[in-house]
Short mmCIF file of C-alpha atoms and ligand atoms in Angstrom, two decimals:
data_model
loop_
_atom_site.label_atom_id
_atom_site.label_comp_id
_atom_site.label_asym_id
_atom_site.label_seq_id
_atom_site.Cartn_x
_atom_site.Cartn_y
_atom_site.Cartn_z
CA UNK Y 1339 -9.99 36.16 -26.94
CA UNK Y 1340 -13.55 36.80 -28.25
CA UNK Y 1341 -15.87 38.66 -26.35
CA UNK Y 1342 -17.43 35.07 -25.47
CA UNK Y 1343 -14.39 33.00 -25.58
CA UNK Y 1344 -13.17 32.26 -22.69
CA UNK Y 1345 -10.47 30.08 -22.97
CA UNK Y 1346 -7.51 32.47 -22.82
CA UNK Y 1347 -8.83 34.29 -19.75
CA UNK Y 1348 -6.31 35.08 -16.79
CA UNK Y 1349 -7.29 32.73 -13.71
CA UNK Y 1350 -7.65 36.07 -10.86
CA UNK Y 1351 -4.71 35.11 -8.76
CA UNK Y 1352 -6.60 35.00 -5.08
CA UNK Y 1353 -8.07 31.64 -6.27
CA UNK Y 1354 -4.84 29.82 -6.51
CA UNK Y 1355 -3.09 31.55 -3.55
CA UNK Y 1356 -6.38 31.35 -1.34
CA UNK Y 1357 -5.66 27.13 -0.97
CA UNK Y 1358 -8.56 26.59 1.45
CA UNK Y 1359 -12.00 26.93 0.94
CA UNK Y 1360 -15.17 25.54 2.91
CA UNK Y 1361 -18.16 24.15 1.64
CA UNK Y 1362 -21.87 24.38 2.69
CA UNK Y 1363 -24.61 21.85 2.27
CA UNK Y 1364 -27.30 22.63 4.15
CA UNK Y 1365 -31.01 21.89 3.43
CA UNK Y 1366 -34.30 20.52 3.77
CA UNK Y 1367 -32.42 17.08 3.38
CA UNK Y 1368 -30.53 18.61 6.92
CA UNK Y 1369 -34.28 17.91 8.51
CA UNK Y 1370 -33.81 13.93 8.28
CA UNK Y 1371 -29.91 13.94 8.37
CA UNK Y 1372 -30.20 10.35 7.60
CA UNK Y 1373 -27.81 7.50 5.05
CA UNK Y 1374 -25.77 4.70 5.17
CA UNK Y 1375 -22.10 5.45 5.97
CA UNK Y 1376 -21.16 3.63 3.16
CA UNK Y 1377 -17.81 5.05 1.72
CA UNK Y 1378 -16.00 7.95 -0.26
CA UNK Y 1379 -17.04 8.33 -3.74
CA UNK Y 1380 -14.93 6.36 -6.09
CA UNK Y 1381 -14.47 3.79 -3.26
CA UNK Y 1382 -17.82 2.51 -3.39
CA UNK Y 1383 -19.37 0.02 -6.13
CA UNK Y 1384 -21.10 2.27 -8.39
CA UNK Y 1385 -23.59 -0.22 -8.78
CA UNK Y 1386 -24.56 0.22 -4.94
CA UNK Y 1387 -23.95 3.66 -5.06
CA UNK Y 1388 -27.32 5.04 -5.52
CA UNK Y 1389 -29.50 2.83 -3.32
CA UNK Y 1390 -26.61 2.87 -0.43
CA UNK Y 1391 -25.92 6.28 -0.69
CA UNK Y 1392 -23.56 8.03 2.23
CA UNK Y 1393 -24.52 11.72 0.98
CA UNK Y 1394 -27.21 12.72 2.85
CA UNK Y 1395 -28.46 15.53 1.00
CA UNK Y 1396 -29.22 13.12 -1.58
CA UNK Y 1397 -31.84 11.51 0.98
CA UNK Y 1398 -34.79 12.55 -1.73
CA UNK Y 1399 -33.73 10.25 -4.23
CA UNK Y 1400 -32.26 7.26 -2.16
CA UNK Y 1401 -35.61 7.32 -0.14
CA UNK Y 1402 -37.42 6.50 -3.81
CA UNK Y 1403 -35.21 3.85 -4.07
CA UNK Y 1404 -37.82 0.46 -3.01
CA UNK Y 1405 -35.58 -2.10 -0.90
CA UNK Y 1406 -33.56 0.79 0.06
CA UNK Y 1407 -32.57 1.23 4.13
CA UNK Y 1408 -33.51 4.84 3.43
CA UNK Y 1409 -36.68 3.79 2.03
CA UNK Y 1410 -37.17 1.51 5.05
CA UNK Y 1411 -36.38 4.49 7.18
CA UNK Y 1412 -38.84 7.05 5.76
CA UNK Y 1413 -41.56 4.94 5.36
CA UNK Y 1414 -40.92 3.92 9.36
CA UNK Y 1415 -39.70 7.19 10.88
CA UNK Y 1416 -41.36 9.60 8.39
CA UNK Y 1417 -44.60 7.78 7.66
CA UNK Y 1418 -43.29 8.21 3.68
CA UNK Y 1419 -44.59 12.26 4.21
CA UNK Y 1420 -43.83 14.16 0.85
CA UNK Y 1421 -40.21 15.24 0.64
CA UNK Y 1422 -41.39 19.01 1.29
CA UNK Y 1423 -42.41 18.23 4.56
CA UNK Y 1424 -39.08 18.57 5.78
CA UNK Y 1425 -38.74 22.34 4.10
CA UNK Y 1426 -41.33 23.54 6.36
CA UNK Y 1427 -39.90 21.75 9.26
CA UNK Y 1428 -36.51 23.04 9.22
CA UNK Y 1429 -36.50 26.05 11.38
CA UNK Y 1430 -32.74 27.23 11.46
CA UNK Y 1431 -34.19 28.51 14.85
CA UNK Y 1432 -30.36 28.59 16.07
CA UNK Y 1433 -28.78 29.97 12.89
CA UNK Y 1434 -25.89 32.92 13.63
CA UNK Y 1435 -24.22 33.02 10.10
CA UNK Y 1436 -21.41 35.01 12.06
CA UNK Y 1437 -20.51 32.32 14.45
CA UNK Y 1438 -20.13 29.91 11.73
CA UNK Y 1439 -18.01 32.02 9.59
CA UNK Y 1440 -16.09 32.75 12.69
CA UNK Y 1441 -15.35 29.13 13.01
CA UNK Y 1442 -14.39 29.26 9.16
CA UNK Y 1443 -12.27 32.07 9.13
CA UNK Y 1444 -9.77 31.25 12.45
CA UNK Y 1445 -9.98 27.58 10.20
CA UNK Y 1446 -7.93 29.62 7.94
CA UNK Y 1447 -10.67 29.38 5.13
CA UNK Y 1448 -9.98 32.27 2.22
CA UNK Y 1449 -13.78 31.47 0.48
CA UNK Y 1450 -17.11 29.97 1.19
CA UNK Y 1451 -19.43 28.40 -1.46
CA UNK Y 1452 -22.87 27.92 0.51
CA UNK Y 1453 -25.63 25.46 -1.36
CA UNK Y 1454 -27.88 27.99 -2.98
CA UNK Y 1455 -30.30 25.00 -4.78
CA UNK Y 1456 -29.63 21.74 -4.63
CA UNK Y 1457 -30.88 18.38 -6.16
CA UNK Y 1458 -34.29 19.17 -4.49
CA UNK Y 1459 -34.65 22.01 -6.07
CA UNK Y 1460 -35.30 23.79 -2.78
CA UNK Y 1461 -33.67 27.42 -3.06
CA UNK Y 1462 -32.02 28.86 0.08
CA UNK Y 1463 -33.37 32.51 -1.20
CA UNK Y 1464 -36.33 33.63 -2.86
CA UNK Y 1465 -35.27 32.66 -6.60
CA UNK Y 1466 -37.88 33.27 -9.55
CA UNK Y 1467 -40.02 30.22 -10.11
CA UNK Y 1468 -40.00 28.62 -6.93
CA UNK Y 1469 -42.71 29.89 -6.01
CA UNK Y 1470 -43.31 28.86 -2.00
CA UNK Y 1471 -40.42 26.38 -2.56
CA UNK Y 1472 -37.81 28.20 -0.43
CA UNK Y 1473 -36.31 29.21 2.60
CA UNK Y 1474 -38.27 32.85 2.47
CA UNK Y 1475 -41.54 31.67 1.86
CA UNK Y 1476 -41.40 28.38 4.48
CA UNK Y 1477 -39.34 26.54 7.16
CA UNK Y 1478 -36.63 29.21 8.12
CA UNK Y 1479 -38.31 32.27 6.62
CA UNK Y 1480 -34.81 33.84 5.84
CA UNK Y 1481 -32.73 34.68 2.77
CA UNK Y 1482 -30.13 32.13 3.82
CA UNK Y 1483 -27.87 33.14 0.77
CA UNK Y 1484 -28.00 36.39 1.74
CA UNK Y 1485 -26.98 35.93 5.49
CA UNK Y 1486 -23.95 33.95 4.40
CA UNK Y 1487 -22.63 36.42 2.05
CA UNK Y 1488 -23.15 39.30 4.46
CA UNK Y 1489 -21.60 37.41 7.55
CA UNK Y 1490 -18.86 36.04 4.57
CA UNK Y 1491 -17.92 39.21 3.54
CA UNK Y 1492 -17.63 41.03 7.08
CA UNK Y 1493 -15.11 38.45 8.09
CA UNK Y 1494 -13.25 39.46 4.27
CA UNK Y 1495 -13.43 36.11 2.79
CA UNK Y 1496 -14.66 35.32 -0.69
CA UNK Y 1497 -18.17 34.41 -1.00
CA UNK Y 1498 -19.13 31.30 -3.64
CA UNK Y 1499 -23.09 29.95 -4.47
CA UNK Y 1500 -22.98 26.25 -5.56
CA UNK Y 1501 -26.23 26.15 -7.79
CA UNK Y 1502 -27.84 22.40 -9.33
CA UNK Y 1503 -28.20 22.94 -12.83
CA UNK Y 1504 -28.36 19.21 -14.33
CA UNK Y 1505 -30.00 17.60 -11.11
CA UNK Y 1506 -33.39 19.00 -9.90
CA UNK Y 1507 -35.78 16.79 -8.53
CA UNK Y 1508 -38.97 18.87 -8.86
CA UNK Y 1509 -38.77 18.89 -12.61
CA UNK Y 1510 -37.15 15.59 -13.26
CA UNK Y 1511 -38.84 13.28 -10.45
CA UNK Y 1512 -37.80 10.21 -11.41
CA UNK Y 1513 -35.18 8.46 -9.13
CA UNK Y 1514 -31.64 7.77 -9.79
CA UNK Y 1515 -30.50 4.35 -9.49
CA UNK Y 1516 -27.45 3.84 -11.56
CA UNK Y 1517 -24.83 6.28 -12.71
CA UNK Y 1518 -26.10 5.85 -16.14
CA UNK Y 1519 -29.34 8.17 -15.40
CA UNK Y 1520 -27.53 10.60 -14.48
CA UNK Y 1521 -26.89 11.30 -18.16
CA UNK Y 1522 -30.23 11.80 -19.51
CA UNK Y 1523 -32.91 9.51 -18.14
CA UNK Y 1524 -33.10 11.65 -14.56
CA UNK Y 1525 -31.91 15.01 -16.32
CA UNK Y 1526 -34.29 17.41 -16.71
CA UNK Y 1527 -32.80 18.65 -20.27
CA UNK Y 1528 -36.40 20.73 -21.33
CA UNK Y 1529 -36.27 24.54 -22.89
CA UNK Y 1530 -38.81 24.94 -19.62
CA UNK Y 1531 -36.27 23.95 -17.20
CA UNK Y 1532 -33.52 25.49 -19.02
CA UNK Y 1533 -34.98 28.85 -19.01
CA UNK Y 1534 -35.99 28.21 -15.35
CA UNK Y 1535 -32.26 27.46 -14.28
CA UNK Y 1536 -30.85 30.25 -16.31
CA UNK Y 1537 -32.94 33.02 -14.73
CA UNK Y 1538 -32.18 31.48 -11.25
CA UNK Y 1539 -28.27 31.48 -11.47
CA UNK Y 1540 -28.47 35.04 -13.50
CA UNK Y 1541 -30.72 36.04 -9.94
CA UNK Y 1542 -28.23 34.78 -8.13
CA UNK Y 1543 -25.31 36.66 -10.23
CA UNK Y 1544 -27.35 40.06 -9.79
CA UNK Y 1545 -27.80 39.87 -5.87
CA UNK Y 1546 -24.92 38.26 -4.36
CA UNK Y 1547 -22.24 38.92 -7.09
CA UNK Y 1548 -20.78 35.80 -5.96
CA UNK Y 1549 -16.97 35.18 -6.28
CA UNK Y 1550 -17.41 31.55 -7.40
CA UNK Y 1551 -20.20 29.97 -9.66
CA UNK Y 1552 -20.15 26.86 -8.56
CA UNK Y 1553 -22.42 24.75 -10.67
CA UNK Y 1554 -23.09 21.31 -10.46
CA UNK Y 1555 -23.97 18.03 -12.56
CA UNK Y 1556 -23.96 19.63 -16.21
CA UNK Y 1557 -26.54 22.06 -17.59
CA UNK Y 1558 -29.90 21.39 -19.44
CA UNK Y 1559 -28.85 20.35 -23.02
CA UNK Y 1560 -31.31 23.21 -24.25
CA UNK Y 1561 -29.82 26.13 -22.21
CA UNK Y 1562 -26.24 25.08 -23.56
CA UNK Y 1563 -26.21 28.05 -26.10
CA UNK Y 1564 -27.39 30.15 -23.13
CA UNK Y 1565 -23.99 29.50 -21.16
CA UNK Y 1566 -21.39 31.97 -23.53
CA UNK Y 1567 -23.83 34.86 -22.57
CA UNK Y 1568 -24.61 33.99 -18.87
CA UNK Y 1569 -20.54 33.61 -18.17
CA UNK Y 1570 -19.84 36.85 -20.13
CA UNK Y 1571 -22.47 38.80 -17.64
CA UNK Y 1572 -20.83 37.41 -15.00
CA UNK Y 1573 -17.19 37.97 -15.87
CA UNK Y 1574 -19.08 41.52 -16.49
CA UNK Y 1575 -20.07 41.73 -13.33
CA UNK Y 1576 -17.69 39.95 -11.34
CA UNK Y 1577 -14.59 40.56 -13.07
CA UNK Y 1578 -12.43 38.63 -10.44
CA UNK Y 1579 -15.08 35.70 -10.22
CA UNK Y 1580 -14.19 32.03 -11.30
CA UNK Y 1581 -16.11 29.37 -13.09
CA UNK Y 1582 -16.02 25.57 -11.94
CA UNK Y 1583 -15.67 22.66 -14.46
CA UNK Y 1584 -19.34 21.01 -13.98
CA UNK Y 1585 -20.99 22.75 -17.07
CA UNK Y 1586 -20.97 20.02 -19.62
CA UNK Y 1587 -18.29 21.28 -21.65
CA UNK Y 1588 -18.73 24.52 -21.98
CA UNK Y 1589 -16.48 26.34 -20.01
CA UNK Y 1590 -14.03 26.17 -16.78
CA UNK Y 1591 -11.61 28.64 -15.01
CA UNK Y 1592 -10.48 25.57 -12.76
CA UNK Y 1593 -11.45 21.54 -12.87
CA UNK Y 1594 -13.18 20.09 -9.51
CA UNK Y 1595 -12.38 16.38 -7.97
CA UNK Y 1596 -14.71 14.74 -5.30
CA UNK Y 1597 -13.59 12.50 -2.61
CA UNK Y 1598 -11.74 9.54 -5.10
CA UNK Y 1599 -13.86 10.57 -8.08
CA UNK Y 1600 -12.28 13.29 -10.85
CA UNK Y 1601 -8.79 12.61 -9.38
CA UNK Y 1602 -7.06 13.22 -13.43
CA UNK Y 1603 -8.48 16.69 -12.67
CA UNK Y 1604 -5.94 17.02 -10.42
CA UNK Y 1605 -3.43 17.34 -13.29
CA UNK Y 1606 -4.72 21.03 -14.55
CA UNK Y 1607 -3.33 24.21 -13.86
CA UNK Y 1608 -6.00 24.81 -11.71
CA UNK Y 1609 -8.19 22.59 -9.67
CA UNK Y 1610 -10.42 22.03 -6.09
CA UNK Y 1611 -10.76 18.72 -4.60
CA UNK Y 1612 -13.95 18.42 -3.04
CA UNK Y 1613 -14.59 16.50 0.20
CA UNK Y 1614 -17.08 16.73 3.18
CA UNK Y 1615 -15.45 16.24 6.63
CA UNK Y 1616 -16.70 12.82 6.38
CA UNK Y 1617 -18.43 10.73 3.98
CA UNK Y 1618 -21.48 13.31 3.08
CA UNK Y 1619 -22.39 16.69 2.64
CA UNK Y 1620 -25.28 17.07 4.09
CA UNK Y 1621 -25.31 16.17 7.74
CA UNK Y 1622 -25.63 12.91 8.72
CA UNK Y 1623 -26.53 11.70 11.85
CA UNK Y 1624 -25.53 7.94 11.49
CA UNK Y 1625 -21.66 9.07 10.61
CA UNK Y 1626 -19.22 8.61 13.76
CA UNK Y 1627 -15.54 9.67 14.73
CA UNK Y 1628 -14.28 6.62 12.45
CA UNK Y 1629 -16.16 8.37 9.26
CA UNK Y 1630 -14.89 11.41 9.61
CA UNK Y 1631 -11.49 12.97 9.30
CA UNK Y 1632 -9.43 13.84 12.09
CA UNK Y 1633 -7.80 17.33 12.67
CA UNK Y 1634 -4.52 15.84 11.96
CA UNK Y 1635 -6.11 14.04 8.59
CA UNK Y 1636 -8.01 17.40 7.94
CA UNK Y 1637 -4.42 19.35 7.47
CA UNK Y 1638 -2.75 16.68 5.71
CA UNK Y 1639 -5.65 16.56 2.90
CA UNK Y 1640 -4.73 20.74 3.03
CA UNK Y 1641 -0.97 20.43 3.27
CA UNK Y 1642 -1.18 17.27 0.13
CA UNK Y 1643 -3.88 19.46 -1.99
CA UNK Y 1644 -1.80 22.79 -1.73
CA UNK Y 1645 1.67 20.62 -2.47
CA UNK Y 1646 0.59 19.93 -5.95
CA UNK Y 1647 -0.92 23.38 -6.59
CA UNK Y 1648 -4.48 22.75 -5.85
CA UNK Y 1649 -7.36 24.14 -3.33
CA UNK Y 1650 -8.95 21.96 -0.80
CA UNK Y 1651 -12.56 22.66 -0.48
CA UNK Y 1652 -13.60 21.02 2.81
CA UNK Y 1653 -17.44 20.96 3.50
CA UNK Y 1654 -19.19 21.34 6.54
CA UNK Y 1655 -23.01 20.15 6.97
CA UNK Y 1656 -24.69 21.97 9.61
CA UNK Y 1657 -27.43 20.54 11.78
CA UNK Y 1658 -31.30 21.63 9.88
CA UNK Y 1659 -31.41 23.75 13.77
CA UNK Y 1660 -28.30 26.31 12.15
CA UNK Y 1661 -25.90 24.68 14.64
CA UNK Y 1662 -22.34 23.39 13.39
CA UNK Y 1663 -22.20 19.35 14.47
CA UNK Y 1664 -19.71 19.56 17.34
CA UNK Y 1665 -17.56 16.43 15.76
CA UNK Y 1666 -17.12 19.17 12.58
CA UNK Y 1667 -16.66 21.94 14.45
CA UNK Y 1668 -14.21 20.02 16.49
CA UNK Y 1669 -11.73 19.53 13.32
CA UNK Y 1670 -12.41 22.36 12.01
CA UNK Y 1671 -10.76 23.92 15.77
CA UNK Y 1672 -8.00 21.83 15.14
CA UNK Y 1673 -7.37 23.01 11.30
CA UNK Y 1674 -7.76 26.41 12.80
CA UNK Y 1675 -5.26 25.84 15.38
CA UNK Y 1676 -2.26 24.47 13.13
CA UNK Y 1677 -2.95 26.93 10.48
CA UNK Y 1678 -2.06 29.72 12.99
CA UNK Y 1679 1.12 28.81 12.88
CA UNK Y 1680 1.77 27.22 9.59
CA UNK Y 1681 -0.52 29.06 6.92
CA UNK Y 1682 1.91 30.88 5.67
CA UNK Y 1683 3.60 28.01 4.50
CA UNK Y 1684 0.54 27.35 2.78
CA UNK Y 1685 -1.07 30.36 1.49
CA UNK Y 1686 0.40 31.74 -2.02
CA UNK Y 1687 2.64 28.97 -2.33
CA UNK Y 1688 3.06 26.94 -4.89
CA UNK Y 1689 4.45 23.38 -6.00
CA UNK Y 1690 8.43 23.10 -5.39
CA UNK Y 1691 8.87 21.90 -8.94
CA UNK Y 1692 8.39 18.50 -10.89
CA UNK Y 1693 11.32 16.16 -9.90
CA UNK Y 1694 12.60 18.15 -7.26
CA UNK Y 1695 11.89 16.36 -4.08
CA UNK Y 1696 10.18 12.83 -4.04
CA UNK Y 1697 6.96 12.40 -1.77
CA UNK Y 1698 6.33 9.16 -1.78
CA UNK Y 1699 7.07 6.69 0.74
CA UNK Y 1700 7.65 7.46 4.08
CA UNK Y 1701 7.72 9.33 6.08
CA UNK Y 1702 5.27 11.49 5.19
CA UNK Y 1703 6.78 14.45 3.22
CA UNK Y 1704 5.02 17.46 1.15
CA UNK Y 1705 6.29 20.71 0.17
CA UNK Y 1706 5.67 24.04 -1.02
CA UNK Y 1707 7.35 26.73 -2.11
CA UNK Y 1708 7.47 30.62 -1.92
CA UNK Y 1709 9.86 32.96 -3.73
CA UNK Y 1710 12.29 32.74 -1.54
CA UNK Y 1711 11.72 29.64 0.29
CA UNK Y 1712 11.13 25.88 0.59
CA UNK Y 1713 8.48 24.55 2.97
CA UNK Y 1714 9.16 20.77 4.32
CA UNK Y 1715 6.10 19.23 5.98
CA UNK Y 1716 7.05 16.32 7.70
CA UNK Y 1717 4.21 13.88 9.43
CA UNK Y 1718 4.26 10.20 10.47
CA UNK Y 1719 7.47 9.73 11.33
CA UNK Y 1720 8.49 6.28 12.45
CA UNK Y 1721 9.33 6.25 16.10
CA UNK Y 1722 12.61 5.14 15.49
CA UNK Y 1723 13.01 8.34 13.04
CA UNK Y 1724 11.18 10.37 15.16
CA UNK Y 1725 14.53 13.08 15.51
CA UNK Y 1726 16.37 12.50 12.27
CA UNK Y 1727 14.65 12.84 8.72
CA UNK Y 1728 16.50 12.69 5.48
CA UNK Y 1729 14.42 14.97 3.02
CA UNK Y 1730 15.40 13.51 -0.19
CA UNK Y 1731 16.19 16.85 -2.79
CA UNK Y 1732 17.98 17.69 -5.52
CA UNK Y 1733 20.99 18.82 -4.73
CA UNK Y 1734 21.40 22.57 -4.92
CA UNK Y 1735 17.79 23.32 -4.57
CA UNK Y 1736 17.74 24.63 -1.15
CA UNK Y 1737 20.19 26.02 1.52
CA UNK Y 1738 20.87 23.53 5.07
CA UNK Y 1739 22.14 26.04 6.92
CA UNK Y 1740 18.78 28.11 7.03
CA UNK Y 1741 16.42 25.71 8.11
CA UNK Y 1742 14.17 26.65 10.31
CA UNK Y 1743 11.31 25.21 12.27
CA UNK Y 1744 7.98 27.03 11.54
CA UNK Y 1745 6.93 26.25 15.44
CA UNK Y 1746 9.98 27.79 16.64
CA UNK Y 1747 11.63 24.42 17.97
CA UNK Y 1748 15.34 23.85 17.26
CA UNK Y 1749 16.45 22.70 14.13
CA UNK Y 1750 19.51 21.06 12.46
CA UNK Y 1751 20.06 20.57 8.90
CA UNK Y 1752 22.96 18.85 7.17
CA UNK Y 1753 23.54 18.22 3.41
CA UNK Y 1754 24.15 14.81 2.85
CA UNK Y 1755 24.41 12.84 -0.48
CA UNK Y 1756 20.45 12.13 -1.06
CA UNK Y 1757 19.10 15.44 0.52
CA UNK Y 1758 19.22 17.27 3.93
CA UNK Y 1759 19.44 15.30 6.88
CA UNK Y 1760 17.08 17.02 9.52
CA UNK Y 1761 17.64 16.58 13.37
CA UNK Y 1762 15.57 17.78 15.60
CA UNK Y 1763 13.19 16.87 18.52
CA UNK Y 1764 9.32 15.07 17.36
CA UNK Y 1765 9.78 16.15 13.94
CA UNK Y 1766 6.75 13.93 12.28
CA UNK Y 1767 4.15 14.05 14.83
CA UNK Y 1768 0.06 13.73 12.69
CA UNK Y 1769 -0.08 17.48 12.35
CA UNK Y 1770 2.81 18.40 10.08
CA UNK Y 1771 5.87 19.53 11.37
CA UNK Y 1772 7.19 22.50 9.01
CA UNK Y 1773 10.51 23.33 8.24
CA UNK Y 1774 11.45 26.29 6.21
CA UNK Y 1775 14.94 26.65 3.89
CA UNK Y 1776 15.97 29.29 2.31
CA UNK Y 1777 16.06 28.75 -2.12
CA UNK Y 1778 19.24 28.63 -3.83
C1 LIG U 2295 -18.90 18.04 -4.59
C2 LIG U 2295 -20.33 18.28 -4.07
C3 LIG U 2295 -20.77 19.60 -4.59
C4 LIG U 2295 -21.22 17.13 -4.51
N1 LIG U 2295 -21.49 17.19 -5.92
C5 LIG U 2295 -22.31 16.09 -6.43
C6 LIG U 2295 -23.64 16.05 -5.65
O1 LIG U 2295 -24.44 14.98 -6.12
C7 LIG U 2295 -23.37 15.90 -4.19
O2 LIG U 2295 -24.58 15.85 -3.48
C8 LIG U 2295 -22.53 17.09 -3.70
O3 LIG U 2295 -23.29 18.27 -3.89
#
């Protein structure tokens, strides 16, 4: 491998075995907290995408859009005020980076990646160029980056930046209104805006030596030949660090998927899905209990993610006041709650093996495996299977006569001609039941 080939490089191993990650997108869109509940990406029209857009941090561009509710809404609630209005009215007056990473940690999260620019082009820390366009110089008048990756750190999780490299709307203003712009029309692509971008992510490389670079939406066709040298001082000076897939090409330790979107992703050796807690990133006021996930949905999208060898990277968008929205916070209890008792069938693990137990169908079954052992999770459960499961497996695989019940319950487990038939008492309740064999 070339000194700026990367293609051969070892993925650092506490990426796959970390499983769980949470994301942060918060911003001077987190002032009006405002879309349409529309839908998960890839579920939506794309042609209704844009000007119906659920992600509120995108409230910038869907706001441009005339006819638009959003436009509607900031011309009637926000007078049609500049978009930077809202930067110097976000206060993060209750911020306590600690209490949120608290919340992430006992969640069972192994990483953070926290929004460092996004499509406004807003920076959360003092970043060359900006000028007074960031958190330092206005609104919250703190080096947000740097107050997550301290209070990360302390609680001795990974720390990620997410960075917008092919969408920022200060030097490309122009809305974007069908996913065709997103190529080039809306881009900026410039040697201006290239050289600007590059000096911001190497800034962020040299201060916060972040574990994940996180980028998003491609990279300014005229920095492309910058990106062998920018990943090289990286790997240089995070040599554990890991590179996402959004780069146009040029490079990826692991391959991302959002909500339905990128799902062939899921394939690779390596991968994230990507997913807010409901339908946006950004807060959003207008979402209610039946956008968002439950607890019980939260660990399944874990428990599926981590069955086929993935990482879930759940995102959390706190309020533009530094508070976590109690409906997030309140899954993110519930996560934390199951995984005190079940992570380590989660962490390190990896698939059981192509062929060798089905998961389709019901009742809801995933597994993982250790070195030593199989991990059944079991949710769903028909009523009238509620105490007697037949875990369809190859025969051989795994040993009946170990099984045990990760929450201590009692457990019996019988080899019959399609599998292991399991008896015990609420096996498939929502939150996965977990029963551990030992490997043949
Ligand atoms: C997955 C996540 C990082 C999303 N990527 C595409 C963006 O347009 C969106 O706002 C969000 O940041």
């Amino acid at each position: 491998m070339g000194d700026l080939d990367f293609r051969g490089r070892q993925m650092p191993a506490w990426f796959p075995d970390a499983k769980f990650g949470v994301f942060v997108h918060w911003g001077a869109y987190s002032v009006p907290a405002w879309a349409e509940p529309t839908g998960e990406l890839g579920a939506v029209d794309p042609e209704v995408w844009f000007a119906h857009n659920p992600y509120a941090e995108w409230y910038w561009n869907t706001s441009q859009i005339e006819g638009s509710p959003a436009h509607e809404h900031h011309r009637t609630v926000h007078g049609g005020l500049p978009y930077d209005t809202f930067l110097d009215a976000w206060k993060a007056e209750l911020f306590d980076p600690a209490e949120w990473i608290d919340v992430f940690a006992r969640a069972g999260a192994r990483y953070v990646v926290v929004t460092t620019k996004h499509h406004d082009g807003i920076a959360l820390w003092d970043a060359p160029g900006t000028g007074t366009r960031n958190t330092v110089r206005r609104g919250p008048h703190r080096d947000l980056v740097a107050d997550l990756a301290a209070a990360v750190r302390a609680r001795g999780l990974r720390f990620g930046v997410y960075y917008s490299g092919g969408l920022d709307w200060h030097a490309g203003r122009r809305a974007v209104i069908r996913h065709e712009d997103l190529i080039d029309e809306c881009r900026p692509h410039d040697a201006a805006y290239a050289a600007y971008a590059l000096r911001q992510v190497r800034d962020l490389i040299d201060r916060y030596r972040p574990d994940v670079l996180w980028n998003d939406i491609g990279w300014p066709d005229a920095g492309m030949a910058d990106l062998p040298d920018l990943f090289a001082h990286y790997y240089a000076t995070v040599p554990d660090g890991v590179v996402n897939d959004r780069w146009d090409g040029a490079h990826a330790d692991y391959l991302t998927s959002e909500y339905q979107a990128n799902r062939q992703n899921e394939t690779a050796a390596h991968w994230e899905q990507c997913r807010g807690i409901g339908l946006s990133f950004g807060y959003n006021r207008n979402e209610g209990p039946e956008h968002l996930l439950d607890p019980a949905g939260a660990v399944r999208q874990l428990v599926d993610v981590a069955s086929r060898g993935g990482n879930l990277l759940l995102n959390v968008g706190p309020k533009a006041d530094g508070t976590l929205p109690g409906e997030q916070r309140t899954v993110l209890e519930g996560i934390a709650s199951w995984m005190a008792g079940h992570g380590g069938a989660v962490y390190a693990t990896r698939p059981l093996g192509p062929g060798a137990a089905p998961s389709d169908g019901a009742p809801w079954i995933r597994w993982t495996r250790d070195d030593r052992h199989a991990f059944a999770f079991l949710a769903d459960v028909p009523d009238s299977a509620r105490d007697q499961v037949v875990l369809k497996t190859r025969p051989g695989l795994l040993d009946p006569a170990t099984a045990v019940r990760l929450d201590d319950l009692p457990v019996r487990a019988d080899a019959v001609p399609d599998g292991i038939l399991a008896t015990s008492v609420a096996l498939g309740t929502p939150l996965p039941t977990v029963l551990r064999f030992a490997l043949l």
